[in-house]
mmCIF file of N, CA and C in Angstrom:
data_model
loop_
_atom_site.group_PDB
_atom_site.id
_atom_site.type_symbol
_atom_site.label_atom_id
_atom_site.label_comp_id
_atom_site.label_asym_id
_atom_site.label_seq_id
_atom_site.Cartn_x
_atom_site.Cartn_y
_atom_site.Cartn_z
ATOM 1 N N MET A 1 -29.633 34.389 7.516
ATOM 2 C CA MET A 1 -28.397 34.664 6.806
ATOM 3 C C MET A 1 -27.197 34.516 7.722
ATOM 4 N N LYS A 2 -27.386 34.936 8.981
ATOM 5 C CA LYS A 2 -26.288 34.824 9.935
ATOM 6 C C LYS A 2 -25.966 33.360 10.213
ATOM 7 N N SER A 3 -26.983 32.518 10.270
ATOM 8 C CA SER A 3 -26.746 31.094 10.526
ATOM 9 C C SER A 3 -26.001 30.450 9.359
ATOM 10 N N PHE A 4 -26.274 30.914 8.133
ATOM 11 C CA PHE A 4 -25.550 30.404 6.966
ATOM 12 C C PHE A 4 -24.068 30.753 7.056
ATOM 13 N N ALA A 5 -23.761 31.961 7.463
ATOM 14 C CA ALA A 5 -22.369 32.391 7.590
ATOM 15 C C ALA A 5 -21.651 31.569 8.655
ATOM 16 N N VAL A 6 -22.320 31.291 9.756
ATOM 17 C CA VAL A 6 -21.730 30.492 10.831
ATOM 18 C C VAL A 6 -21.473 29.065 10.340
ATOM 19 N N ALA A 7 -22.433 28.505 9.625
ATOM 20 C CA ALA A 7 -22.285 27.152 9.094
ATOM 21 C C ALA A 7 -21.151 27.085 8.069
ATOM 22 N N ALA A 8 -21.047 28.099 7.221
ATOM 23 C CA ALA A 8 -19.984 28.135 6.215
ATOM 24 C C ALA A 8 -18.620 28.226 6.884
ATOM 25 N N ARG A 9 -18.503 29.063 7.903
ATOM 26 C CA ARG A 9 -17.233 29.182 8.630
ATOM 27 C C ARG A 9 -16.862 27.856 9.295
ATOM 28 N N ALA A 10 -17.841 27.196 9.875
ATOM 29 C CA ALA A 10 -17.585 25.913 10.533
ATOM 30 C C ALA A 10 -17.108 24.879 9.512
ATOM 31 N N LEU A 11 -17.726 24.879 8.338
ATOM 32 C CA LEU A 11 -17.335 23.945 7.289
ATOM 33 C C LEU A 11 -15.905 24.216 6.823
ATOM 34 N N VAL A 12 -15.581 25.471 6.567
ATOM 35 C CA VAL A 12 -14.233 25.835 6.128
ATOM 36 C C VAL A 12 -13.215 25.480 7.204
ATOM 37 N N PHE A 13 -13.521 25.770 8.439
ATOM 38 C CA PHE A 13 -12.624 25.461 9.550
ATOM 39 C C PHE A 13 -12.387 23.955 9.649
ATOM 40 N N GLY A 14 -13.448 23.177 9.506
ATOM 41 C CA GLY A 14 -13.324 21.716 9.549
ATOM 42 C C GLY A 14 -12.463 21.185 8.420
ATOM 43 N N LEU A 15 -12.623 21.736 7.226
ATOM 44 C CA LEU A 15 -11.807 21.316 6.089
ATOM 45 C C LEU A 15 -10.337 21.675 6.297
ATOM 46 N N LEU A 16 -10.088 22.854 6.836
ATOM 47 C CA LEU A 16 -8.708 23.256 7.095
ATOM 48 C C LEU A 16 -8.040 22.347 8.117
ATOM 49 N N LEU A 17 -8.789 21.892 9.098
ATOM 50 C CA LEU A 17 -8.228 20.985 10.096
ATOM 51 C C LEU A 17 -7.954 19.604 9.525
ATOM 52 N N SER A 18 -8.709 19.194 8.527
ATOM 53 C CA SER A 18 -8.537 17.850 7.974
ATOM 54 C C SER A 18 -7.394 17.768 6.973
ATOM 55 N N ILE A 19 -6.981 18.867 6.371
ATOM 56 C CA ILE A 19 -5.911 18.842 5.376
ATOM 57 C C ILE A 19 -4.597 18.327 5.959
ATOM 58 N N PRO A 20 -4.134 18.807 7.121
ATOM 59 C CA PRO A 20 -2.889 18.248 7.655
ATOM 60 C C PRO A 20 -2.995 16.757 7.963
ATOM 61 N N ALA A 21 -4.162 16.297 8.366
ATOM 62 C CA ALA A 21 -4.332 14.877 8.662
ATOM 63 C C ALA A 21 -4.175 14.045 7.389
ATOM 64 N N MET A 22 -4.735 14.520 6.281
ATOM 65 C CA MET A 22 -4.605 13.792 5.025
ATOM 66 C C MET A 22 -3.185 13.884 4.494
ATOM 67 N N ALA A 23 -2.543 15.027 4.676
ATOM 68 C CA ALA A 23 -1.189 15.209 4.166
ATOM 69 C C ALA A 23 -0.192 14.315 4.903
ATOM 70 N N GLY A 24 -0.442 14.016 6.165
ATOM 71 C CA GLY A 24 0.478 13.217 6.949
ATOM 72 C C GLY A 24 0.170 11.735 6.911
ATOM 73 N N ALA A 25 -0.835 11.327 6.134
ATOM 74 C CA ALA A 25 -1.216 9.923 6.083
ATOM 75 C C ALA A 25 -0.116 9.097 5.432
ATOM 76 N N LYS A 26 0.139 7.939 6.018
ATOM 77 C CA LYS A 26 1.095 6.980 5.450
ATOM 78 C C LYS A 26 0.347 5.685 5.201
ATOM 79 N N VAL A 27 0.903 4.860 4.352
ATOM 80 C CA VAL A 27 0.262 3.595 4.024
ATOM 81 C C VAL A 27 1.309 2.481 4.052
ATOM 82 N N ASP A 28 0.940 1.378 4.686
ATOM 83 C CA ASP A 28 1.796 0.187 4.745
ATOM 84 C C ASP A 28 1.525 -0.619 3.488
ATOM 85 N N ILE A 29 2.499 -0.661 2.594
ATOM 86 C CA ILE A 29 2.283 -1.319 1.306
ATOM 87 C C ILE A 29 2.127 -2.829 1.423
ATOM 88 N N ASN A 30 2.462 -3.405 2.562
ATOM 89 C CA ASN A 30 2.311 -4.846 2.746
ATOM 90 C C ASN A 30 0.988 -5.239 3.380
ATOM 91 N N ASN A 31 0.227 -4.293 3.864
ATOM 92 C CA ASN A 31 -1.035 -4.632 4.521
ATOM 93 C C ASN A 31 -2.223 -3.822 4.030
ATOM 94 N N ALA A 32 -1.997 -2.770 3.274
ATOM 95 C CA ALA A 32 -3.075 -1.881 2.845
ATOM 96 C C ALA A 32 -3.925 -2.513 1.754
ATOM 97 N N SER A 33 -5.186 -2.124 1.751
ATOM 98 C CA SER A 33 -6.085 -2.548 0.684
ATOM 99 C C SER A 33 -5.834 -1.674 -0.547
ATOM 100 N N ALA A 34 -6.376 -2.084 -1.668
ATOM 101 C CA ALA A 34 -6.241 -1.292 -2.893
ATOM 102 C C ALA A 34 -6.861 0.087 -2.696
ATOM 103 N N GLU A 35 -7.959 0.148 -1.989
ATOM 104 C CA GLU A 35 -8.625 1.434 -1.733
ATOM 105 C C GLU A 35 -7.725 2.365 -0.917
ATOM 106 N N GLU A 36 -7.070 1.829 0.104
ATOM 107 C CA GLU A 36 -6.174 2.646 0.925
ATOM 108 C C GLU A 36 -4.982 3.138 0.103
ATOM 109 N N LEU A 37 -4.409 2.260 -0.723
ATOM 110 C CA LEU A 37 -3.285 2.649 -1.572
ATOM 111 C C LEU A 37 -3.699 3.751 -2.536
ATOM 112 N N ASP A 38 -4.880 3.615 -3.118
ATOM 113 C CA ASP A 38 -5.412 4.598 -4.062
ATOM 114 C C ASP A 38 -5.599 5.955 -3.390
ATOM 115 N N GLN A 39 -6.068 5.964 -2.160
ATOM 116 C CA GLN A 39 -6.354 7.216 -1.459
ATOM 117 C C GLN A 39 -5.094 7.941 -1.011
ATOM 118 N N VAL A 40 -4.052 7.216 -0.633
ATOM 119 C CA VAL A 40 -2.877 7.841 -0.029
ATOM 120 C C VAL A 40 -1.775 8.132 -1.039
ATOM 121 N N LEU A 41 -1.489 7.213 -1.933
ATOM 122 C CA LEU A 41 -0.343 7.365 -2.829
ATOM 123 C C LEU A 41 -0.652 8.306 -3.996
ATOM 124 N N VAL A 42 0.318 9.144 -4.339
ATOM 125 C CA VAL A 42 0.198 10.114 -5.425
ATOM 126 C C VAL A 42 0.447 9.405 -6.755
ATOM 127 N N ASN A 43 -0.382 9.714 -7.754
ATOM 128 C CA ASN A 43 -0.295 9.115 -9.099
ATOM 129 C C ASN A 43 -0.530 7.615 -9.097
ATOM 130 N N VAL A 44 -1.247 7.116 -8.106
ATOM 131 C CA VAL A 44 -1.645 5.709 -8.058
ATOM 132 C C VAL A 44 -3.166 5.687 -7.970
ATOM 133 N N GLY A 45 -3.785 5.268 -9.066
ATOM 134 C CA GLY A 45 -5.239 5.177 -9.098
ATOM 135 C C GLY A 45 -5.698 3.777 -8.744
ATOM 136 N N PRO A 46 -6.977 3.514 -8.942
ATOM 137 C CA PRO A 46 -7.533 2.202 -8.567
ATOM 138 C C PRO A 46 -6.873 1.015 -9.265
ATOM 139 N N SER A 47 -6.554 1.141 -10.557
ATOM 140 C CA SER A 47 -5.982 -0.006 -11.276
ATOM 141 C C SER A 47 -4.549 -0.287 -10.821
ATOM 142 N N LYS A 48 -3.745 0.754 -10.612
ATOM 143 C CA LYS A 48 -2.380 0.545 -10.124
ATOM 144 C C LYS A 48 -2.396 0.028 -8.690
ATOM 145 N N ALA A 49 -3.328 0.527 -7.886
ATOM 146 C CA ALA A 49 -3.433 0.052 -6.505
ATOM 147 C C ALA A 49 -3.794 -1.427 -6.484
ATOM 148 N N GLN A 50 -4.704 -1.842 -7.368
ATOM 149 C CA GLN A 50 -5.071 -3.256 -7.447
ATOM 150 C C GLN A 50 -3.889 -4.087 -7.934
ATOM 151 N N ALA A 51 -3.083 -3.537 -8.847
ATOM 152 C CA ALA A 51 -1.897 -4.249 -9.326
ATOM 153 C C ALA A 51 -0.884 -4.442 -8.192
ATOM 154 N N ILE A 52 -0.760 -3.458 -7.309
ATOM 155 C CA ILE A 52 0.135 -3.577 -6.155
ATOM 156 C C ILE A 52 -0.322 -4.721 -5.255
ATOM 157 N N VAL A 53 -1.624 -4.763 -4.975
ATOM 158 C CA VAL A 53 -2.168 -5.817 -4.110
ATOM 159 C C VAL A 53 -1.991 -7.187 -4.769
ATOM 160 N N ALA A 54 -2.266 -7.282 -6.069
ATOM 161 C CA ALA A 54 -2.129 -8.564 -6.777
ATOM 162 C C ALA A 54 -0.672 -9.028 -6.768
ATOM 163 N N HIS A 55 0.260 -8.116 -6.980
ATOM 164 C CA HIS A 55 1.690 -8.468 -6.953
ATOM 165 C C HIS A 55 2.087 -8.951 -5.567
ATOM 166 N N ARG A 56 1.612 -8.261 -4.553
ATOM 167 C CA ARG A 56 1.926 -8.639 -3.162
ATOM 168 C C ARG A 56 1.366 -10.015 -2.830
ATOM 169 N N GLU A 57 0.151 -10.301 -3.268
ATOM 170 C CA GLU A 57 -0.463 -11.600 -2.991
ATOM 171 C C GLU A 57 0.241 -12.725 -3.735
ATOM 172 N N ALA A 58 0.725 -12.438 -4.932
ATOM 173 C CA ALA A 58 1.384 -13.469 -5.731
ATOM 174 C C ALA A 58 2.832 -13.700 -5.323
ATOM 175 N N ASN A 59 3.518 -12.653 -4.887
ATOM 176 C CA ASN A 59 4.956 -12.739 -4.655
ATOM 177 C C ASN A 59 5.386 -12.558 -3.210
ATOM 178 N N GLY A 60 4.459 -12.303 -2.339
ATOM 179 C CA GLY A 60 4.808 -12.087 -0.940
ATOM 180 C C GLY A 60 5.048 -10.624 -0.649
ATOM 181 N N PRO A 61 5.364 -10.319 0.601
ATOM 182 C CA PRO A 61 5.487 -8.919 1.015
ATOM 183 C C PRO A 61 6.671 -8.214 0.355
ATOM 184 N N PHE A 62 6.511 -6.909 0.198
ATOM 185 C CA PHE A 62 7.590 -6.079 -0.310
ATOM 186 C C PHE A 62 8.644 -5.942 0.780
ATOM 187 N N LYS A 63 9.906 -5.963 0.399
ATOM 188 C CA LYS A 63 10.994 -5.814 1.367
ATOM 189 C C LYS A 63 11.418 -4.356 1.525
ATOM 190 N N SER A 64 11.135 -3.547 0.497
ATOM 191 C CA SER A 64 11.478 -2.128 0.540
ATOM 192 C C SER A 64 10.512 -1.362 -0.359
ATOM 193 N N ALA A 65 10.530 -0.052 -0.232
ATOM 194 C CA ALA A 65 9.678 0.782 -1.078
ATOM 195 C C ALA A 65 10.064 0.618 -2.553
ATOM 196 N N GLU A 66 11.348 0.434 -2.825
ATOM 197 C CA GLU A 66 11.817 0.291 -4.198
ATOM 198 C C GLU A 66 11.228 -0.940 -4.885
ATOM 199 N N ASP A 67 10.850 -1.946 -4.099
ATOM 200 C CA ASP A 67 10.242 -3.152 -4.672
ATOM 201 C C ASP A 67 8.936 -2.846 -5.409
ATOM 202 N N LEU A 68 8.311 -1.715 -5.094
ATOM 203 C CA LEU A 68 7.079 -1.338 -5.797
ATOM 204 C C LEU A 68 7.328 -1.163 -7.292
ATOM 205 N N ALA A 69 8.554 -0.827 -7.672
ATOM 206 C CA ALA A 69 8.879 -0.630 -9.083
ATOM 207 C C ALA A 69 8.771 -1.929 -9.877
ATOM 208 N N GLN A 70 8.696 -3.069 -9.198
ATOM 209 C CA GLN A 70 8.510 -4.354 -9.875
ATOM 210 C C GLN A 70 7.073 -4.543 -10.355
ATOM 211 N N VAL A 71 6.166 -3.720 -9.838
ATOM 212 C CA VAL A 71 4.757 -3.814 -10.218
ATOM 213 C C VAL A 71 4.560 -3.102 -11.553
ATOM 214 N N LYS A 72 3.874 -3.764 -12.480
ATOM 215 C CA LYS A 72 3.621 -3.170 -13.791
ATOM 216 C C LYS A 72 2.851 -1.861 -13.611
ATOM 217 N N GLY A 73 3.365 -0.805 -14.223
ATOM 218 C CA GLY A 73 2.713 0.499 -14.152
ATOM 219 C C GLY A 73 3.263 1.404 -13.059
ATOM 220 N N ILE A 74 4.135 0.874 -12.218
ATOM 221 C CA ILE A 74 4.752 1.673 -11.147
ATOM 222 C C ILE A 74 6.233 1.805 -11.475
ATOM 223 N N GLY A 75 6.688 3.014 -11.619
ATOM 224 C CA GLY A 75 8.098 3.248 -11.906
ATOM 225 C C GLY A 75 8.810 3.837 -10.704
ATOM 226 N N LEU A 76 10.124 3.963 -10.825
ATOM 227 C CA LEU A 76 10.912 4.531 -9.724
ATOM 228 C C LEU A 76 10.519 5.969 -9.431
ATOM 229 N N SER A 77 10.071 6.713 -10.450
ATOM 230 C CA SER A 77 9.656 8.096 -10.197
ATOM 231 C C SER A 77 8.419 8.132 -9.301
ATOM 232 N N THR A 78 7.509 7.197 -9.489
ATOM 233 C CA THR A 78 6.331 7.113 -8.616
ATOM 234 C C THR A 78 6.739 6.724 -7.205
ATOM 235 N N VAL A 79 7.677 5.809 -7.086
ATOM 236 C CA VAL A 79 8.171 5.403 -5.773
ATOM 237 C C VAL A 79 8.815 6.597 -5.066
ATOM 238 N N GLU A 80 9.655 7.342 -5.775
ATOM 239 C CA GLU A 80 10.325 8.505 -5.175
ATOM 240 C C GLU A 80 9.322 9.569 -4.756
ATOM 241 N N ARG A 81 8.321 9.804 -5.576
ATOM 242 C CA ARG A 81 7.301 10.813 -5.275
ATOM 243 C C ARG A 81 6.524 10.440 -4.005
ATOM 244 N N ASN A 82 6.404 9.152 -3.724
ATOM 245 C CA ASN A 82 5.611 8.682 -2.586
ATOM 246 C C ASN A 82 6.441 8.193 -1.407
ATOM 247 N N ARG A 83 7.749 8.336 -1.485
ATOM 248 C CA ARG A 83 8.639 7.762 -0.462
ATOM 249 C C ARG A 83 8.217 8.125 0.970
ATOM 250 N N ASP A 84 7.833 9.368 1.204
ATOM 251 C CA ASP A 84 7.460 9.796 2.558
ATOM 252 C C ASP A 84 6.101 9.261 2.990
ATOM 253 N N LEU A 85 5.342 8.714 2.064
ATOM 254 C CA LEU A 85 4.004 8.190 2.370
ATOM 255 C C LEU A 85 3.999 6.675 2.549
ATOM 256 N N ILE A 86 5.117 6.023 2.212
ATOM 257 C CA ILE A 86 5.187 4.562 2.199
ATOM 258 C C ILE A 86 5.817 4.028 3.477
ATOM 259 N N GLU A 87 5.144 3.047 4.063
ATOM 260 C CA GLU A 87 5.713 2.258 5.155
ATOM 261 C C GLU A 87 5.784 0.815 4.678
ATOM 262 N N VAL A 88 6.802 0.089 5.134
ATOM 263 C CA VAL A 88 6.966 -1.309 4.736
ATOM 264 C C VAL A 88 6.850 -2.162 5.995
ATOM 265 N N GLY A 89 5.660 -2.724 6.205
ATOM 266 C CA GLY A 89 5.413 -3.578 7.360
ATOM 267 C C GLY A 89 5.804 -5.011 7.066
ATOM 268 N N ALA A 90 5.546 -5.877 8.049
ATOM 269 C CA ALA A 90 5.925 -7.287 7.939
ATOM 270 C C ALA A 90 5.184 -7.994 6.815
ATOM 271 N N GLY A 91 3.920 -7.705 6.643
ATOM 272 C CA GLY A 91 3.156 -8.337 5.577
ATOM 273 C C GLY A 91 2.816 -9.779 5.885
ATOM 274 N N LYS A 92 2.221 -10.418 4.899
ATOM 275 C CA LYS A 92 1.773 -11.807 5.027
ATOM 276 C C LYS A 92 2.514 -12.667 4.025
ATOM 277 N N ALA A 93 2.401 -13.959 4.196
ATOM 278 C CA ALA A 93 3.024 -14.908 3.269
ATOM 279 C C ALA A 93 2.354 -14.794 1.910
ATOM 280 N N PRO A 94 3.022 -15.224 0.850
ATOM 281 C CA PRO A 94 2.435 -15.171 -0.490
ATOM 282 C C PRO A 94 1.135 -15.962 -0.560
ATOM 283 N N GLY A 95 0.311 -15.584 -1.507
ATOM 284 C CA GLY A 95 -0.979 -16.238 -1.676
ATOM 285 C C GLY A 95 -0.879 -17.545 -2.434
ATOM 286 N N LYS A 96 -2.022 -18.088 -2.815
ATOM 287 C CA LYS A 96 -2.107 -19.384 -3.485
ATOM 288 C C LYS A 96 -1.375 -19.399 -4.826
ATOM 289 N N ALA A 97 -1.371 -18.270 -5.545
ATOM 290 C CA ALA A 97 -0.701 -18.236 -6.846
ATOM 291 C C ALA A 97 0.790 -18.513 -6.692
ATOM 292 N N ALA A 98 1.408 -17.945 -5.664
ATOM 293 C CA ALA A 98 2.838 -18.169 -5.451
ATOM 294 C C ALA A 98 3.091 -19.608 -5.007
ATOM 295 N N GLU A 99 2.169 -20.176 -4.249
ATOM 296 C CA GLU A 99 2.320 -21.562 -3.813
ATOM 297 C C GLU A 99 2.315 -22.490 -5.012
ATOM 298 N N LYS A 100 1.425 -22.227 -5.979
ATOM 299 C CA LYS A 100 1.362 -23.068 -7.167
ATOM 300 C C LYS A 100 2.634 -22.927 -7.994
ATOM 301 N N ALA A 101 3.134 -21.688 -8.086
ATOM 302 C CA ALA A 101 4.321 -21.434 -8.898
ATOM 303 C C ALA A 101 5.565 -22.088 -8.303
ATOM 304 N N THR A 102 5.664 -22.097 -6.986
ATOM 305 C CA THR A 102 6.862 -22.648 -6.348
ATOM 306 C C THR A 102 6.687 -24.088 -5.911
ATOM 307 N N GLY A 103 5.436 -24.565 -5.866
ATOM 308 C CA GLY A 103 5.180 -25.933 -5.436
ATOM 309 C C GLY A 103 5.255 -26.100 -3.923
ATOM 310 N N THR A 104 5.226 -25.002 -3.183
ATOM 311 C CA THR A 104 5.277 -25.068 -1.724
ATOM 312 C C THR A 104 4.006 -24.491 -1.142
ATOM 313 N N THR A 105 3.776 -24.804 0.095
ATOM 314 C CA THR A 105 2.628 -24.271 0.807
ATOM 315 C C THR A 105 3.138 -23.429 1.963
ATOM 316 N N ALA A 106 2.644 -22.197 2.054
ATOM 317 C CA ALA A 106 3.077 -21.309 3.136
ATOM 318 C C ALA A 106 2.692 -21.921 4.473
ATOM 319 N N GLY A 107 3.608 -21.894 5.407
ATOM 320 C CA GLY A 107 3.335 -22.415 6.744
ATOM 321 C C GLY A 107 3.621 -23.899 6.885
ATOM 322 N N THR A 108 3.882 -24.596 5.789
ATOM 323 C CA THR A 108 4.187 -26.014 5.851
ATOM 324 C C THR A 108 5.698 -26.180 5.876
ATOM 325 N N PRO A 109 6.233 -26.788 6.928
ATOM 326 C CA PRO A 109 7.686 -26.953 6.983
ATOM 327 C C PRO A 109 8.154 -27.963 5.952
ATOM 328 N N ALA A 110 9.356 -27.749 5.498
ATOM 329 C CA ALA A 110 9.946 -28.678 4.527
ATOM 330 C C ALA A 110 10.242 -29.987 5.227
ATOM 331 N N GLU A 111 10.221 -31.062 4.451
ATOM 332 C CA GLU A 111 10.508 -32.365 5.032
ATOM 333 C C GLU A 111 12.005 -32.446 5.367
ATOM 334 N N PRO A 112 12.338 -33.019 6.496
ATOM 335 C CA PRO A 112 13.762 -33.104 6.851
ATOM 336 C C PRO A 112 14.496 -34.073 5.920
ATOM 337 N N VAL A 113 15.747 -33.774 5.713
ATOM 338 C CA VAL A 113 16.590 -34.618 4.881
ATOM 339 C C VAL A 113 17.302 -35.607 5.784
ATOM 340 N N THR A 114 17.163 -36.892 5.467
ATOM 341 C CA THR A 114 17.861 -37.907 6.271
ATOM 342 C C THR A 114 19.050 -38.414 5.478
ATOM 343 N N ARG A 115 20.151 -38.475 6.129
ATOM 344 C CA ARG A 115 21.387 -38.937 5.469
ATOM 345 C C ARG A 115 21.721 -40.327 5.965
ATOM 346 N N GLN A 116 22.244 -41.108 5.083
ATOM 347 C CA GLN A 116 22.584 -42.480 5.466
ATOM 348 C C GLN A 116 24.048 -42.718 5.382
#
C-alpha cells in the first residue's frame, strides 16, 4: 500500500511539472504539421489544422497570425484566442497547387526581358 502511495505521488508530481511546459508551447504556423497545430492551438481540431496546412501549401507561408483568418473555419476570434501560442516563421514556398494556379514554378527565375 505504501508503494502505491509513493507511485501515485510521483505520477501527480510528474503531471504537475508537465502542465507549465504544455501551457508555454508555441507553434510556428508556417512549419508545423497538422498534428502539432491540433495539439497546441485552442479550438483548432484535426480538420481545421489540416485546413491550415492545405492553405499554407497552396498559397505559401503566412505573413502574420491574422492571415490564419483566411483559412475556412478559422475566424479572427480563434486567431485572437491563440495569439500568444502562434509564431510566424519563414516557411516554405507554395506547393504544386499554387504553381499550377499562377503558372510559375517555385525556385525558377523569371526569364529576363530584352529590350531592343
